[in-house]
Amino acid sequence: METDIKQLRHKKLRTWIEESAALCKPDKIYVCDGSKEEYDRLMQLMVKNGMAIPLKKKANSFLFRSDPSDVARVEDRTYISTTNQADAGPTNNWVTPEELKKTMRGLYEGCMKGRTMYVIPFSMGPIGSPIAKIGIQLTDSPYVVCNMDIMTRVGTKVLDQLGEHGEFIPCLHSIGAPLAEGQQDIPWPCAPIEKKYISHFPEENLIWSYGSGYGGNALLGKKCLALRIASAMAQREGWMAEHMLILRLINPKGKQYHIAAAFPSACGKTNLAMLQPTVPGWKAECIGDDISWMKVGTDGRLYAINPESGFFGVAPGTSYATNPMAMETLKENSIFTNCALTDDGDVWWEGMTPEPPIHAIDWKWRDWTPGSKETVAHANARFTAPAKQCPVISPDWEKPEGVPIDVFIFGGRRPSVVPLVYQAYNWDHGVFLGATAASETTAANIGAVGDLRRDPFAMKPFCGYNMGDYFSHWFAMGDKLGDKAPKLFYVNWFRKSGDGSWLWPGYGENSRVLKWICQRIEGEVSARETPIGYVPNEGDLDLAGMNIPTENVKQLLHVDKDAWKTEADGIAKYFTEFGDHFPKRLSIQLEEMKKRLAG
Ligand code: GTP
Ligand code: SPV
Ligand code: MN
């Protein structure tokens, strides 16, 4: 039975839908119930109109190809709109709410003509969890509806939880491509780049997105709600919303460690989250691969939930050799975007198998053969797959109260300077490591790839308020947690040798680093004190059975004082950006590192 919006019990919700519809002027409004029947019906509609290609080799799975301009997040077009610019801070694009709303209302005017407005009630986090939040997304994209269905908990049960007066985060989305009467639709309608706006109004917990149908621009539960809006709420309310995977590691004695790790986009979260340890006796379970919401529990420890229910993972590089658990997860009931189509009706991407197919259709719908100049899949091609299909998903991944975090890890892509792993001396030093994290840019954002930039806590694109205040929030959380605070570490899987090859094999072998981390917590393994933190001695890492040249290990654990002095200068310069929102405790950490480097 279709829900008439007049039947919606929540008056504020009804009014907002009516007002949005009056502005966007869709032909029809449809309230999603989150059923399988609904998902199948929308998919069939998209197959019929040429948007989706059913895959012969994967049950209930479909390939989509985007417009070539709409392939990733658009940080340049992403706004944190607050009354005062200081509240958005130096790392965010800013326009006043008044001005931005005026511009966007102009764009929204009639933008859904010829289309259906879908109403998606969704929960970030298990429905009813004390940490969960409800959002309602309005969208004119059935592709978004199906993706949201996998990535979040959607449907009538969310409306029931909301009741008549419950709190929800309104998320208005349009691809920005109205259809005139009789106009033929195209496979991936969207607006040109200069008309795309991904806007956040944290003062009223509101999201307005226009012009893009892709990933974080359009699946508004993810980066927009669960990170930008949630981080601002978390700061106000004393909890944390972080760009972190959540992993449970179990040692041979059966002791569990919960690890949350923040790496920038396309820097290894999904892979680490589904790790298959190569160290004998150690096991891992996945809890989340991208976002972690954390609150202090009654026992004073920090508890984390994964607010999502699916994975929107980077396809290229994903293979049975690198991430077998992801490959098992995406075997069926999955959506593929900007991957290649093989002649036997499967998807393919660079790195999926050692040998490419002899022929394929590339992500731009063209014939492709090996040796061609361009890649067959886009570098930011993605799979959308249900978390429950992951063979190593933790039995506790939907626990409403979350899991207690023991370890925070920061990291990124650093071809030089930064060692494989090191431990912070204490909480304040760990916050310094997070705040000074830097990484090479990736195809997850539209823009240059491979440029080194500061990406504090992997939150540069996702912090919904002043980054200086965000640093202070980390200190405040540490003060609140006291001796129950997680221990902090930094890793770098991406160190390169002179010839450009990886010094460290990565993937499952990263378990050797995680083992050292857990043993550090227990005081079971040694390390040397260096100017940047505790670094393992060569003998401290379990490298048994691994055939890595000693020279590589030396380089991976080397701390080059001169290089770090240059790094310290870069950090000092970076810190000046934050003006009077900058916490003094970070400056103290920089001074202490400089002293250690001079000694
Ligand atoms: P987002 O979904 O954008 O947040 O990315 P992510 O942080 O989850 O990154 P993901 O795990 O998808 O990895 C991105 C790319 O890095 C893929 O091509 C991986 O194959 C590659 N990668 C992941 N882990 C490692 C590693 O340990 N070593 C190396 N060399 N590459 C890795
Ligand atoms: C990221 O870029 O960090 C992602 C992909 O996880 S997207 O959902 O497009 O933001
Ligand atoms: Mn991400």
XYZ file of C-alpha atoms in Angstrom, residues 45 56 80 86 108 120 148 177 212 256 305 331 346 356 425 444 450 452-453 519 577 581:
22
model
C 12.262 0.740 -13.781
C 24.387 -12.019 -15.582
C 29.316 24.650 5.756
C 34.404 31.632 12.163
C 15.445 23.983 -6.660
C 13.310 8.113 2.252
C 20.287 4.368 0.494
C 17.728 17.805 -14.157
C 24.991 15.465 -8.309
C 39.201 -8.837 21.992
C 28.604 2.105 16.515
C 28.904 -11.376 -4.952
C 30.117 -9.351 -15.069
C 42.370 -8.195 -17.634
C 53.437 9.231 24.110
C 37.525 10.107 -4.153
C 48.642 12.664 -5.578
C 50.258 15.953 -0.335
C 47.868 17.881 1.902
C 50.991 -6.003 22.480
C 45.739 28.986 9.735
C 40.423 28.936 17.578
